[in-house]
CSV table of N, CA, C and O in Angstrom, one decimal:
chain,number,residue,atom,x,y,z
A,1,MET,N,41.8,90.0,11.7
A,1,MET,CA,40.8,89.8,12.9
A,1,MET,C,39.7,90.8,12.7
A,1,MET,O,39.5,91.9,12.4
A,2,ASN,N,38.4,90.2,13.4
A,2,ASN,CA,37.2,90.8,12.8
A,2,ASN,C,37.2,91.9,14.2
A,2,ASN,O,37.8,92.0,14.7
A,3,GLU,N,36.3,93.1,13.9
A,3,GLU,CA,35.8,94.2,14.7
A,3,GLU,C,34.3,94.2,15.0
A,3,GLU,O,33.7,93.9,13.8
A,4,TYR,N,34.2,93.9,16.2
A,4,TYR,CA,32.8,93.9,16.4
A,4,TYR,C,32.2,95.3,16.9
A,4,TYR,O,33.0,96.0,17.7
A,5,ARG,N,31.0,95.6,16.9
A,5,ARG,CA,30.3,97.0,17.4
A,5,ARG,C,29.0,96.1,17.9
A,5,ARG,O,27.9,95.8,17.3
A,6,LEU,N,28.4,96.5,19.4
A,6,LEU,CA,27.3,96.3,19.7
A,6,LEU,C,26.8,97.6,19.9
A,6,LEU,O,27.2,98.5,20.8
A,7,VAL,N,25.8,98.1,19.3
A,7,VAL,CA,24.9,99.2,19.5
A,7,VAL,C,23.6,98.7,20.4
A,7,VAL,O,22.9,98.2,19.7
A,8,VAL,N,23.2,99.3,21.5
A,8,VAL,CA,22.5,99.4,22.2
A,8,VAL,C,21.2,100.3,22.0
A,8,VAL,O,21.5,101.6,21.8
A,9,VAL,N,20.2,99.8,21.3
A,9,VAL,CA,19.1,100.7,20.7
A,9,VAL,C,18.1,101.3,21.8
A,9,VAL,O,17.6,102.4,21.6
A,10,VAL,N,17.6,100.2,22.2
A,10,VAL,CA,16.4,100.4,23.5
A,10,VAL,C,17.1,99.7,24.8
A,10,VAL,O,17.6,98.2,24.5
A,11,GLU,N,16.7,100.4,26.0
A,11,GLU,CA,17.0,99.8,27.2
A,11,GLU,C,15.7,99.6,27.8
A,11,GLU,O,15.2,100.8,28.3
A,12,THR,N,15.5,98.4,28.6
A,12,THR,CA,14.2,98.4,29.5
A,12,THR,C,15.0,97.9,30.8
A,12,THR,O,16.1,97.5,30.8
A,13,LYS,N,13.9,97.9,31.6
A,13,LYS,CA,14.5,97.4,33.2
A,13,LYS,C,14.8,95.9,32.9
A,13,LYS,O,16.2,95.8,33.4
A,14,GLU,N,14.6,95.0,32.3
A,14,GLU,CA,15.2,93.8,32.2
A,14,GLU,C,16.0,93.5,31.0
A,14,GLU,O,16.7,92.4,31.0
A,15,HIS,N,15.7,94.0,29.3
A,15,HIS,CA,16.5,93.7,28.6
A,15,HIS,C,17.0,94.9,28.0
A,15,HIS,O,16.7,95.8,28.0
A,16,SER,N,18.0,94.4,27.1
A,16,SER,CA,18.7,95.5,26.1
A,16,SER,C,18.4,95.1,24.5
A,16,SER,O,18.6,93.8,24.4
A,17,TYR,N,18.1,95.6,23.7
A,17,TYR,CA,17.9,95.5,22.3
A,17,TYR,C,18.8,96.4,21.7
A,17,TYR,O,19.2,97.0,21.6
A,18,ILE,N,19.5,95.1,20.9
A,18,ILE,CA,21.0,95.7,20.1
A,18,ILE,C,20.7,95.5,18.6
A,18,ILE,O,20.3,94.4,18.2
A,19,ARG,N,21.8,96.2,17.9
A,19,ARG,CA,22.3,95.9,16.6
A,19,ARG,C,23.7,95.4,16.7
A,19,ARG,O,24.4,96.2,17.4
A,20,MET,N,23.9,94.6,15.5
A,20,MET,CA,25.2,94.0,16.0
A,20,MET,C,26.1,94.2,14.5
A,20,MET,O,25.3,93.5,13.5
A,21,PHE,N,27.2,94.7,14.8
A,21,PHE,CA,28.0,94.6,13.3
A,21,PHE,C,29.3,94.0,13.7
A,21,PHE,O,30.0,94.0,14.6
A,22,ILE,N,29.7,93.3,12.5
A,22,ILE,CA,30.9,92.6,12.4
A,22,ILE,C,31.9,93.2,10.6
A,22,ILE,O,31.1,93.1,9.8
A,23,ASN,N,33.0,94.0,11.2
A,23,ASN,CA,33.6,94.5,10.3
A,23,ASN,C,32.8,95.8,9.6
A,23,ASN,O,32.7,95.4,8.1
A,24,GLY,N,31.9,96.0,10.2
A,24,GLY,CA,31.2,97.3,9.7
A,24,GLY,C,29.7,96.8,9.0
A,24,GLY,O,29.2,97.5,8.5
A,25,SER,N,29.5,95.4,9.1
A,25,SER,CA,28.2,94.9,8.2
A,25,SER,C,27.1,94.6,9.4
A,25,SER,O,27.6,93.8,10.5
A,26,LEU,N,26.1,95.1,9.3
A,26,LEU,CA,24.7,94.6,10.0
A,26,LEU,C,24.8,92.8,9.9
A,26,LEU,O,24.6,92.9,9.1
A,27,VAL,N,24.7,92.3,11.1
A,27,VAL,CA,24.4,90.7,11.0
A,27,VAL,C,22.9,90.9,11.5
A,27,VAL,O,22.6,89.3,11.3
A,28,ASN,N,22.4,91.5,11.9
A,28,ASN,CA,20.8,91.1,12.2
A,28,ASN,C,19.8,92.3,11.4
A,28,ASN,O,19.7,92.8,12.2
A,29,PRO,N,19.7,92.3,10.0
A,29,PRO,CA,19.0,93.0,9.5
A,29,PRO,C,17.5,93.0,9.9
A,29,PRO,O,16.7,93.6,9.6
A,30,GLU,N,16.9,91.6,10.1
A,30,GLU,CA,15.7,91.4,10.5
A,30,GLU,C,14.9,92.1,11.3
A,30,GLU,O,14.1,92.0,11.9
A,31,GLY,N,15.7,92.4,12.4
A,31,GLY,CA,15.3,92.8,13.8
A,31,GLY,C,16.3,93.3,14.8
A,31,GLY,O,17.4,92.8,14.6
A,32,LEU,N,16.0,93.6,16.1
A,32,LEU,CA,17.1,93.8,17.0
A,32,LEU,C,17.3,92.5,17.8
A,32,LEU,O,16.0,91.9,17.9
A,33,VAL,N,18.1,92.5,18.2
A,33,VAL,CA,18.3,91.0,19.3
A,33,VAL,C,18.1,91.7,20.6
A,33,VAL,O,18.5,92.7,21.2
A,34,ARG,N,17.4,90.8,21.3
A,34,ARG,CA,16.9,91.2,22.8
A,34,ARG,C,17.6,90.2,23.7
A,34,ARG,O,17.5,88.5,23.5
A,35,LEU,N,18.4,91.1,24.6
A,35,LEU,CA,19.5,90.2,25.6
A,35,LEU,C,19.1,90.8,26.8
A,35,LEU,O,19.0,92.0,27.4
A,36,LYS,N,19.3,90.0,28.0
A,36,LYS,CA,19.3,90.2,29.2
A,36,LYS,C,20.3,91.0,29.5
A,36,LYS,O,21.2,90.7,28.8
A,37,HIS,N,20.2,91.8,30.2
A,37,HIS,CA,21.6,93.0,30.6
A,37,HIS,C,22.7,92.0,31.0
A,37,HIS,O,23.9,92.1,30.6
A,38,GLY,N,22.8,90.9,31.8
A,38,GLY,CA,23.8,90.0,31.7
A,38,GLY,C,24.2,89.5,30.9
A,38,GLY,O,25.5,89.1,30.6
A,39,GLU,N,23.5,88.9,30.2
A,39,GLU,CA,23.7,88.3,28.9
A,39,GLU,C,24.5,89.4,28.0
A,39,GLU,O,25.4,88.9,27.2
A,40,LEU,N,24.4,90.6,27.9
A,40,LEU,CA,25.1,91.4,27.1
A,40,LEU,C,26.0,91.8,27.4
A,40,LEU,O,27.2,91.6,26.7
A,41,ASP,N,26.3,91.7,28.8
A,41,ASP,CA,27.5,91.8,29.3
A,41,ASP,C,28.6,90.8,29.2
A,41,ASP,O,29.5,90.7,28.7
A,42,GLN,N,28.0,89.5,29.3
A,42,GLN,CA,28.9,88.4,29.0
A,42,GLN,C,29.5,88.4,27.3
A,42,GLN,O,30.2,87.6,27.0
A,43,LEU,N,28.5,88.6,26.6
A,43,LEU,CA,28.8,88.6,25.2
A,43,LEU,C,29.8,89.6,24.9
A,43,LEU,O,30.9,89.2,24.0
A,44,PHE,N,29.7,90.8,25.5
A,44,PHE,CA,30.6,91.9,25.1
A,44,PHE,C,32.1,91.3,25.9
A,44,PHE,O,32.9,91.4,24.9
A,45,LYS,N,31.9,90.9,26.7
A,45,LYS,CA,33.5,90.4,27.4
A,45,LYS,C,33.9,89.5,26.5
A,45,LYS,O,35.3,89.2,26.0
A,46,ASP,N,33.2,88.4,25.9
A,46,ASP,CA,33.7,87.3,25.3
A,46,ASP,C,34.0,87.5,23.9
A,46,ASP,O,35.1,87.4,23.3
A,47,LEU,N,33.3,88.5,23.1
A,47,LEU,CA,33.7,89.2,22.1
A,47,LEU,C,34.7,90.1,21.8
A,47,LEU,O,35.9,89.9,21.6
A,48,PHE,N,35.2,90.7,23.5
A,48,PHE,CA,36.3,91.7,23.5
A,48,PHE,C,37.6,90.9,23.7
A,48,PHE,O,38.8,90.9,22.9
A,49,LYS,N,37.6,89.7,24.4
A,49,LYS,CA,38.3,88.8,24.5
A,49,LYS,C,39.0,88.2,23.3
A,49,LYS,O,40.4,88.1,23.2
A,50,ALA,N,37.9,87.5,23.0
A,50,ALA,CA,38.3,86.9,21.5
A,50,ALA,C,38.9,87.7,20.3
A,50,ALA,O,39.7,87.2,19.4
A,51,SER,N,38.2,89.3,20.4
A,51,SER,CA,38.9,89.8,19.3
A,51,SER,C,40.4,91.0,19.6
A,51,SER,O,40.6,91.4,18.9
A,52,ARG,N,40.9,90.4,20.7
A,52,ARG,CA,41.8,91.2,21.4
A,52,ARG,C,41.6,92.6,21.6
A,52,ARG,O,42.6,93.4,20.9
A,53,GLY,N,40.3,92.9,21.8
A,53,GLY,CA,39.9,94.8,22.1
A,53,GLY,C,39.3,95.0,20.9
A,53,GLY,O,39.3,96.3,21.0
A,54,ASN,N,39.5,94.3,20.0
A,54,ASN,CA,38.5,95.1,18.7
A,54,ASN,C,36.7,95.0,18.8
A,54,ASN,O,36.2,94.3,17.9
A,55,CYS,N,36.5,95.2,19.8
A,55,CYS,CA,35.2,95.3,20.2
A,55,CYS,C,34.5,96.7,21.0
A,55,CYS,O,35.4,96.7,22.2
A,56,ILE,N,33.4,97.1,20.6
A,56,ILE,CA,32.9,98.6,21.3
A,56,ILE,C,31.4,98.2,21.6
A,56,ILE,O,30.6,97.2,20.9
A,57,LYS,N,31.1,98.8,22.9
A,57,LYS,CA,29.6,98.6,23.4
A,57,LYS,C,29.0,100.3,23.3
A,57,LYS,O,29.6,101.0,23.9
A,58,CYS,N,28.2,100.6,22.6
A,58,CYS,CA,27.7,101.7,22.5
A,58,CYS,C,26.4,102.1,22.6
A,58,CYS,O,25.6,101.0,22.4
A,59,ARG,N,25.8,103.1,22.8
A,59,ARG,CA,24.3,103.4,22.9
A,59,ARG,C,23.8,104.4,21.6
A,59,ARG,O,24.5,105.3,21.5
A,60,CYS,N,23.0,103.9,21.3
A,60,CYS,CA,22.4,104.6,20.2
A,60,CYS,C,21.4,106.0,21.0
A,60,CYS,O,20.7,105.9,21.8
A,61,THR,N,22.3,107.4,20.6
A,61,THR,CA,21.5,108.5,20.8
A,61,THR,C,20.2,108.9,20.3
A,61,THR,O,19.6,109.9,20.7
A,62,TYR,N,19.9,108.4,18.8
A,62,TYR,CA,18.8,109.0,18.0
A,62,TYR,C,18.0,107.7,17.8
A,62,TYR,O,18.7,106.7,17.3
A,63,LEU,N,17.0,108.0,17.7
A,63,LEU,CA,15.9,107.3,17.5
A,63,LEU,C,15.3,107.5,16.4
A,63,LEU,O,14.4,108.4,15.7
């Protein structure tokens, strides 16, 4: 079963910019993924449910 990690790198009023890892491998090396806050929440819920809890969402505190 896959393990997902969504790392919020930058947050603005309207968007979140994330890095996404699957099984420890970065899946978007070309840059950050920009999502609206609601889209990020829905992505997290979908991945959490599909992976049976093997999904975390965290914030980057080091820039």
